[in-house]
Short mmCIF file of C-alpha atoms in Angstrom, two decimals:
data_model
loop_
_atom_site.label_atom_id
_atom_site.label_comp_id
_atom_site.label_asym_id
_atom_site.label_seq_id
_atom_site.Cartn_x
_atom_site.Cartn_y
_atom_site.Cartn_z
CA UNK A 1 0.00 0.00 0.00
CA UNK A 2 0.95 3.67 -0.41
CA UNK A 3 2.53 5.42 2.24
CA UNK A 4 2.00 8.75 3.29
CA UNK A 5 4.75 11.05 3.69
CA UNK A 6 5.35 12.31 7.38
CA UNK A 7 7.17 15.36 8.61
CA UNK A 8 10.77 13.65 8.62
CA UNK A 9 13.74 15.50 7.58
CA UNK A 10 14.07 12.34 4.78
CA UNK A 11 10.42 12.65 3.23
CA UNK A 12 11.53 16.94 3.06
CA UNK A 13 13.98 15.99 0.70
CA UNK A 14 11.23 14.53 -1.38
CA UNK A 15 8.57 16.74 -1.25
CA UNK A 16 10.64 19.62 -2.20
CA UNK A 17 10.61 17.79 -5.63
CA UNK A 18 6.71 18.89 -6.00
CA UNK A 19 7.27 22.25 -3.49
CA UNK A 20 10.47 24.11 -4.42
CA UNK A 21 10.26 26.28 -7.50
CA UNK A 22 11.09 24.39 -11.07
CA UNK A 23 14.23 26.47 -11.69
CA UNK A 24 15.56 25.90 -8.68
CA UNK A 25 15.22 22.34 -8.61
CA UNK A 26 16.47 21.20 -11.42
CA UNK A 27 19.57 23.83 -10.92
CA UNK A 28 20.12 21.76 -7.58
CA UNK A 29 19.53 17.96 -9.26
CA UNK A 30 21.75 19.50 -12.77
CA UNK A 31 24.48 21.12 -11.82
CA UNK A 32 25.90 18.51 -9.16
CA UNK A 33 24.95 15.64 -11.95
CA UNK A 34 26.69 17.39 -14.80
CA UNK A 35 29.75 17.89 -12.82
CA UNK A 36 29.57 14.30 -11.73
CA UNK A 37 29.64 13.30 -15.07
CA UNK A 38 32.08 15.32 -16.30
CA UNK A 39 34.29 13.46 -13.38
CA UNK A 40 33.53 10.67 -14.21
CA UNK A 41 34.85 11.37 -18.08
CA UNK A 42 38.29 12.43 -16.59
CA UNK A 43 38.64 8.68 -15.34
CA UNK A 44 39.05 8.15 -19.49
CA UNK A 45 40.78 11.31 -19.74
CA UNK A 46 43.16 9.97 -17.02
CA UNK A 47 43.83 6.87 -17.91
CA UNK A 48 44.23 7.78 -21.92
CA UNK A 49 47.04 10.26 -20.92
CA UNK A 50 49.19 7.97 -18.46
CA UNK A 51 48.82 4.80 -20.67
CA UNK A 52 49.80 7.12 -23.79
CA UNK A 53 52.61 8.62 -22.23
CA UNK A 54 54.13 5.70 -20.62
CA UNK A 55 53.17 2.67 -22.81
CA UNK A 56 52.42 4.22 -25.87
CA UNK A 57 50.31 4.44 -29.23
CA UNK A 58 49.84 0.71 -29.54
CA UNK A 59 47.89 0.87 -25.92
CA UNK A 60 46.23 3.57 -27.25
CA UNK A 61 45.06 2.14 -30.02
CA UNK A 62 44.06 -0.93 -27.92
CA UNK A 63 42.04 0.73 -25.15
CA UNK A 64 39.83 1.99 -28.48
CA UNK A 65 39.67 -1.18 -29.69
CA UNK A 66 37.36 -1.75 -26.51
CA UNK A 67 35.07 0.85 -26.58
CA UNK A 68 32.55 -1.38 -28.50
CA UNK A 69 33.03 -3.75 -24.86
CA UNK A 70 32.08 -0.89 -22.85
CA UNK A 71 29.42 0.11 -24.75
CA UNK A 72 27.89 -3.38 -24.65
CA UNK A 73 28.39 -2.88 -20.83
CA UNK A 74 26.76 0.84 -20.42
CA UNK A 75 24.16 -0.48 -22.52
CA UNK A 76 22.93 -3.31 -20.35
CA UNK A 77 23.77 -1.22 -17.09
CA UNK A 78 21.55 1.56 -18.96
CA UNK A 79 18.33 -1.17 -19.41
CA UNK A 80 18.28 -1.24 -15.44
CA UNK A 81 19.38 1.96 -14.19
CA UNK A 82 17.28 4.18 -16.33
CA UNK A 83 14.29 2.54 -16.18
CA UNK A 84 14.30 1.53 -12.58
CA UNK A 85 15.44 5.39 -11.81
CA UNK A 86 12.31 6.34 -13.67
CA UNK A 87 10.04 3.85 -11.96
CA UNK A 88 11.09 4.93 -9.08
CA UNK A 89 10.66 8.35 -9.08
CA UNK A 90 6.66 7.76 -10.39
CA UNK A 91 6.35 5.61 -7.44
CA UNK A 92 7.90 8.26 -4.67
CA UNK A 93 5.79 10.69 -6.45
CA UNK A 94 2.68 8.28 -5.69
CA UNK A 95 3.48 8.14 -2.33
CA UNK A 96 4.26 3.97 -2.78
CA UNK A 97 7.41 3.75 -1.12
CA UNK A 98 6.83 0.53 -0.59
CA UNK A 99 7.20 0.06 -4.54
CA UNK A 100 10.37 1.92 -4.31
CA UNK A 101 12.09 -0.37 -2.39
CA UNK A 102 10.68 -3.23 -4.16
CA UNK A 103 12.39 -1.57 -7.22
CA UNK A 104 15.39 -1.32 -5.41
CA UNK A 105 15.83 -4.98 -4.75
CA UNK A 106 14.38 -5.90 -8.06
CA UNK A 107 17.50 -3.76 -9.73
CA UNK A 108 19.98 -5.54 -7.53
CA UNK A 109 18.89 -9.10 -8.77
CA UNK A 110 18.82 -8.14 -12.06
CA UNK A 111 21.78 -5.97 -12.52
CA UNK A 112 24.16 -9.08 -10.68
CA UNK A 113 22.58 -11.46 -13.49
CA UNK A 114 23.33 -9.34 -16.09
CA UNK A 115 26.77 -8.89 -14.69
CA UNK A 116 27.58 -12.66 -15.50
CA UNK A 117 27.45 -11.77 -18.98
CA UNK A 118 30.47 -10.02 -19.09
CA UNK A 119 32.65 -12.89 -19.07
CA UNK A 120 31.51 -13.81 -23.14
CA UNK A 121 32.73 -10.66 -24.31
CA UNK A 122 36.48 -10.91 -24.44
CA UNK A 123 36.58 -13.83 -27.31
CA UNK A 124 35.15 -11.32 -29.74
CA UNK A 125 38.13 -8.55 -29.96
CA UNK A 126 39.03 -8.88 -33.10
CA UNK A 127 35.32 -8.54 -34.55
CA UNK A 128 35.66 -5.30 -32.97
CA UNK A 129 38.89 -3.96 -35.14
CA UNK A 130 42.16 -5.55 -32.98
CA UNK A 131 44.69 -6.55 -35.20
CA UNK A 132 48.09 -8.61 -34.22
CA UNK A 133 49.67 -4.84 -32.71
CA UNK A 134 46.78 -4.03 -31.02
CA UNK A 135 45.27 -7.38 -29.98
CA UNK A 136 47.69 -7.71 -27.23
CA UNK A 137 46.79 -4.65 -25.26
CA UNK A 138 42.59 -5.36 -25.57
CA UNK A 139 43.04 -8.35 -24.35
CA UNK A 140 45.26 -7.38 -21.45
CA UNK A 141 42.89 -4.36 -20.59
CA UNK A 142 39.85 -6.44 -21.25
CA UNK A 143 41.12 -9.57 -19.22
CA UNK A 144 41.02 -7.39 -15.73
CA UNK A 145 38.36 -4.68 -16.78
CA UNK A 146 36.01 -7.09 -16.93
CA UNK A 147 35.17 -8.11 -13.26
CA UNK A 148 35.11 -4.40 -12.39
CA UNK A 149 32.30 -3.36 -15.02
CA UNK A 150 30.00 -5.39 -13.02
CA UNK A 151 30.98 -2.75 -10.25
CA UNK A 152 30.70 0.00 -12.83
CA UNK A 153 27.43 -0.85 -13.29
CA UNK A 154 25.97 -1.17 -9.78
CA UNK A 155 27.96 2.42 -8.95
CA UNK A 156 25.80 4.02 -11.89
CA UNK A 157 22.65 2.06 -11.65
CA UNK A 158 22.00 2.82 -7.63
CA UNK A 159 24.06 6.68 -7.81
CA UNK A 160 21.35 7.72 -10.18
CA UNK A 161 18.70 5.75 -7.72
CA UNK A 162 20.28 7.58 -4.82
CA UNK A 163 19.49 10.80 -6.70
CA UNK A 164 15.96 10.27 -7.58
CA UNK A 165 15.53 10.17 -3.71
CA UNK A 166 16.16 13.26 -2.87
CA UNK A 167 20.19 13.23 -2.55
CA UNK A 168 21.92 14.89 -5.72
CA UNK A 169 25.01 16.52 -3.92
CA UNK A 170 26.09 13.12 -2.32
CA UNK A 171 25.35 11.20 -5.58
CA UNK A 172 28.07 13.37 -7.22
CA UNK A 173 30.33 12.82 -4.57
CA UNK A 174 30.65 9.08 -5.40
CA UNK A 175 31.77 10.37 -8.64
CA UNK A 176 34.55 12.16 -7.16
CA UNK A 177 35.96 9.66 -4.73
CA UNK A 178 35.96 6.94 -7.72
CA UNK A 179 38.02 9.69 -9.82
CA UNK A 180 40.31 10.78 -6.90
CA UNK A 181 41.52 7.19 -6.12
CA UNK A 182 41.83 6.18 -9.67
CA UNK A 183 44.19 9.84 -9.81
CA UNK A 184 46.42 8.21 -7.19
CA UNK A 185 46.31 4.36 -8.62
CA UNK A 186 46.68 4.57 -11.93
CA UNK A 187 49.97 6.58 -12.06
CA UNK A 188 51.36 4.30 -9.27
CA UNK A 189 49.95 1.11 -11.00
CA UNK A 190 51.04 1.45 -14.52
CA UNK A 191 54.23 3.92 -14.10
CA UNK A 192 55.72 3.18 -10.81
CA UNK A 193 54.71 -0.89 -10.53
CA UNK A 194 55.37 -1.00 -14.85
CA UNK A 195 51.89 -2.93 -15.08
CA UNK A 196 51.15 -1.28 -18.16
CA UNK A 197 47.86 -1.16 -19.63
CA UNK A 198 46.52 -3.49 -17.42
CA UNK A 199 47.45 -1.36 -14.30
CA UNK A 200 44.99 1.05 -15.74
CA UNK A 201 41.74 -1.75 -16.13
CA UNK A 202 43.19 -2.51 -12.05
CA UNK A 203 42.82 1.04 -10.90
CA UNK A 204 39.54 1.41 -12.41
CA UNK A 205 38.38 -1.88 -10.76
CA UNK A 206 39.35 -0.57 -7.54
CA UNK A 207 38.61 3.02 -7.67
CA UNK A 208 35.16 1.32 -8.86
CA UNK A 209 34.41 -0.72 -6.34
CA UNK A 210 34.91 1.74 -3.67
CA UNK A 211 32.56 3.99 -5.09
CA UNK A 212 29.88 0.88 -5.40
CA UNK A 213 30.40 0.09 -1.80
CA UNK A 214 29.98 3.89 -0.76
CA UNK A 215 26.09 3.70 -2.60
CA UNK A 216 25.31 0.43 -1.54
CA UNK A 217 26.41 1.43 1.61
CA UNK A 218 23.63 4.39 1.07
CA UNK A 219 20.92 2.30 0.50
CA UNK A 220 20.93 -0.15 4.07
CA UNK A 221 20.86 2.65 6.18
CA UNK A 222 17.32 4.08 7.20
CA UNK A 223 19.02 7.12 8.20
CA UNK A 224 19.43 8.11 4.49
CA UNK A 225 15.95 7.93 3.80
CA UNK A 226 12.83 5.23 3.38
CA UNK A 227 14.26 4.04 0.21
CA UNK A 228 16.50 1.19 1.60
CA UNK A 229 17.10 -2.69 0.93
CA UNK A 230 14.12 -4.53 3.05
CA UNK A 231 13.78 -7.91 3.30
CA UNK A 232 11.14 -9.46 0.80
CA UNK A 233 11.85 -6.98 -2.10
CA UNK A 234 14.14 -9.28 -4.02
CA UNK A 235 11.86 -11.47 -5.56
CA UNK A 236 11.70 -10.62 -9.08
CA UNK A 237 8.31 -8.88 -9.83
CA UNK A 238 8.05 -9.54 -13.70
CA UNK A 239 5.17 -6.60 -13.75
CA UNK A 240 8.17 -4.32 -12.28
CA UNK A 241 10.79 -5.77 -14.65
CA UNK A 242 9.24 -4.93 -17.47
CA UNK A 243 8.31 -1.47 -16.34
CA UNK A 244 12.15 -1.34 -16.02
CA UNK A 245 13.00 -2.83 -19.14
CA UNK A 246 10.44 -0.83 -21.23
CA UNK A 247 11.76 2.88 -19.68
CA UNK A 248 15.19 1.81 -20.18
CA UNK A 249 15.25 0.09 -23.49
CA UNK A 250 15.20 3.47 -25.52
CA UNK A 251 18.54 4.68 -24.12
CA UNK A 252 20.00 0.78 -24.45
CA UNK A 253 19.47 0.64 -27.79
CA UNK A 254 21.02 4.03 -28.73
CA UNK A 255 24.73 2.35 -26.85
CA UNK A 256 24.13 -0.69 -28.78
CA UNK A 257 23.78 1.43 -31.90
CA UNK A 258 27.07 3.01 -30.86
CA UNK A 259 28.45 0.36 -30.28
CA UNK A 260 27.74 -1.05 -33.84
CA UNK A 261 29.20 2.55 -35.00
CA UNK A 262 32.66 1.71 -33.15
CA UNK A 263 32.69 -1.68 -34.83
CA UNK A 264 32.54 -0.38 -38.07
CA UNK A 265 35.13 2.79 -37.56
CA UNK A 266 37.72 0.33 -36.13
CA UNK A 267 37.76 -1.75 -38.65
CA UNK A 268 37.83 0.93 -41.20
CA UNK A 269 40.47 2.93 -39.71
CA UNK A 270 42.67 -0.77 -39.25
CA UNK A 271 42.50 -0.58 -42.91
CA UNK A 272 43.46 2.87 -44.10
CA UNK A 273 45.41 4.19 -41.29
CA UNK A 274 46.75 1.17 -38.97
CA UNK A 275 46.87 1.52 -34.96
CA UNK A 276 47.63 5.23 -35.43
CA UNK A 277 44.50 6.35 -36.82
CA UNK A 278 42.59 4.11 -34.11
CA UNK A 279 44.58 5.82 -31.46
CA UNK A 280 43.71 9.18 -32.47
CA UNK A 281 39.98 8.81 -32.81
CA UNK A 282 40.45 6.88 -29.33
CA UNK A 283 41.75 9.89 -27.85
CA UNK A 284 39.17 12.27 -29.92
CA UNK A 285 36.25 9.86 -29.08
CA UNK A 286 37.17 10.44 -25.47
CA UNK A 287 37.09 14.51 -25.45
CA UNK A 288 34.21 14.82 -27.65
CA UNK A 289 32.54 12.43 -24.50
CA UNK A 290 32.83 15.01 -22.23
CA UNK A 291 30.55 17.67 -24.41
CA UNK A 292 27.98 15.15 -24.35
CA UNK A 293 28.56 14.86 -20.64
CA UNK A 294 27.00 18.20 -19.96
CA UNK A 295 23.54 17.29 -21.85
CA UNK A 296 23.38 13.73 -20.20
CA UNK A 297 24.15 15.90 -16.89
CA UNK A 298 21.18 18.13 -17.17
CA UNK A 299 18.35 14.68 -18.20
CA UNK A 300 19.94 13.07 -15.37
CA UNK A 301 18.65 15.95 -12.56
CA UNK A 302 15.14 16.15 -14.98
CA UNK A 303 14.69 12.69 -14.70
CA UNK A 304 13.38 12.59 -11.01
CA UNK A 305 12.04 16.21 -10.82
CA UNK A 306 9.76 14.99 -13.94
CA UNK A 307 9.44 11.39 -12.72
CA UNK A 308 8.24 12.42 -8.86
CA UNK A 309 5.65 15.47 -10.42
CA UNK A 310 4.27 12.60 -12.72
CA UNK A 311 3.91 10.35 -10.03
CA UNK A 312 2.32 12.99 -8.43
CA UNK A 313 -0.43 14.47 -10.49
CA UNK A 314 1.25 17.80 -11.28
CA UNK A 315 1.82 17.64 -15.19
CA UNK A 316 2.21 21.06 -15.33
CA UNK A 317 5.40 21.09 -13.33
CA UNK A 318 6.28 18.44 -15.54
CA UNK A 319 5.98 20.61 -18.78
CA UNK A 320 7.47 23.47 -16.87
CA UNK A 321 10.73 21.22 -15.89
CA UNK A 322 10.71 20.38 -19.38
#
């Protein structure tokens, strides 16, 4: 059933979603979400400029070669996130927090099972443009980024969960304590301990999984809010899964598509330019990322300011927001 929301200083943070001026609002959700993402792009940044500097263009060209991986990845993390953040947000805005959580637990199942699918996507590197230069650094990179994208993926799925809940500021701070350990490991792990490219995959797991723990870490607390992991929500709901599915299969398909995109400009740049060419549009791929950053930013902190008002029965907040 529905629950009513009380005086606490936790159900505030909510109801100033359908209270607090439009502008306001999604100033507060945007800004902290856009520089969030924009953080979270200087991970790639990061890594791109130690592994050039220090291994060289043949790691370069081999860390593009996986893009197509990690767009696979983002696009299944992507199916869950965004449509259980949306889902979400419509139910807090009902008042059903008790469909909330239920959400919560149903995007933990479902985001571990998906995770198990990562280990089938290493054979298929040279689909995806490697050649015999460029092979051996994928597959290096690949071979220990791939436990850690099942990390990736709970960090992004539950930060942007933890936002739709009223808490935007400390959903960007995840961002920057994954990017400010990853500053400090990957320097040490591939120039001071000579691991190479595969230092780099290592720091990100790390600097990953300490951000995951931090959100998870949000969500079994009762202090942060009503939204936590209860007992009984983990059965999978298939009413609730495709809710899920069917809000976050638009933006899954578009990183599927882009990852189709990569496939084809790796393979064509392998032919007319060699590991050069797919270095440099590696390295341009990665800066023109972080222009996109600042629209994804601002539909990240819409997303529950439209999601709660809809929930709510106030579409013309909705239209104004939008």
């Amino acid at each position: 059933m529905p629950q009513p929301h009380n005086a606490t200083r936790d159900t505030r943070k909510l109801r100033e979603l359908a209270e607090m001026s439009v502008g306001r609002l999604l100033w507060k959700y945007s800004l902290p979400s856009v520089v969030g993402m924009l953080v979270m792009q200087l991970y790639n940044v990061m890594d791109r400029i130690v592994i050039g500097q220090v291994v060289g263009p043949k790691a370069i060209a081999g860390l593009a070669i996986t893009f197509p991986v990690m767009n696979i990845a983002t696009a299944l993390g992507v199916l869950i996130g965004a449509g259980a953040t949306a889902r979400m947000s419509l139910f807090l805005g009902a008042g059903d927090v008790d469909g909330a959580r239920r959400i919560l637990g149903n995007s933990l199942v479902l985001t571990l099972t998906i995770g198990v699918m990562y280990i089938f996507m290493s054979p298929v590197l040279r689909l995806f443009g490697a050649d015999e230069q460029t092979l051996p650094y994928a597959r290096d990179f690949m071979m220990y980024i791939l436990p850690g994208l099942l990390m990736t993926n709970l960090t992004f799925t539950f930060n942007n969960m933890m936002r739709a809940t009223g808490f935007p500021t400390r959903a960007m701070l995840t961002m920057f304590i994954g990017f400010g350990l990853n500053m400090l490991l990957a320097p040490t792990f591939v120039y001071l301990l000579e691991l190479g490219i595969k230092g780099a995959a290592i720091a990100t797991d790390i600097s990953m999984t300490v951000s995951m723990i931090f959100v998870m870490r949000h969500f079994c607390s009762r202090r942060n809010g009503p939204v936590v992991f209860t007992p009984g929500t983990y059965r999978i709901s298939w009413p609730l899964v495709w809710g899920i599915i069917g809000i976050g299969a638009a933006p899954s398909i578009i990183n599927v598509a882009s990852c189709l995109i990569n496939i084809f400009l790796n393979n064509s740049l392998k032919h007319y330019g060699g590991y050069e060419a797919i270095a440099a549009s590696g390295i341009f791929v990665t800066y023109t990322s972080m222009l996109c950053c600042i629209v994804l930013g601002i539909c990240q902190g819409f997303q529950p300011i439209a999601g709660y008002n809809y929930g709510h029965g106030m579409p013309r907040r909705v239209a104004r927001v939008f």
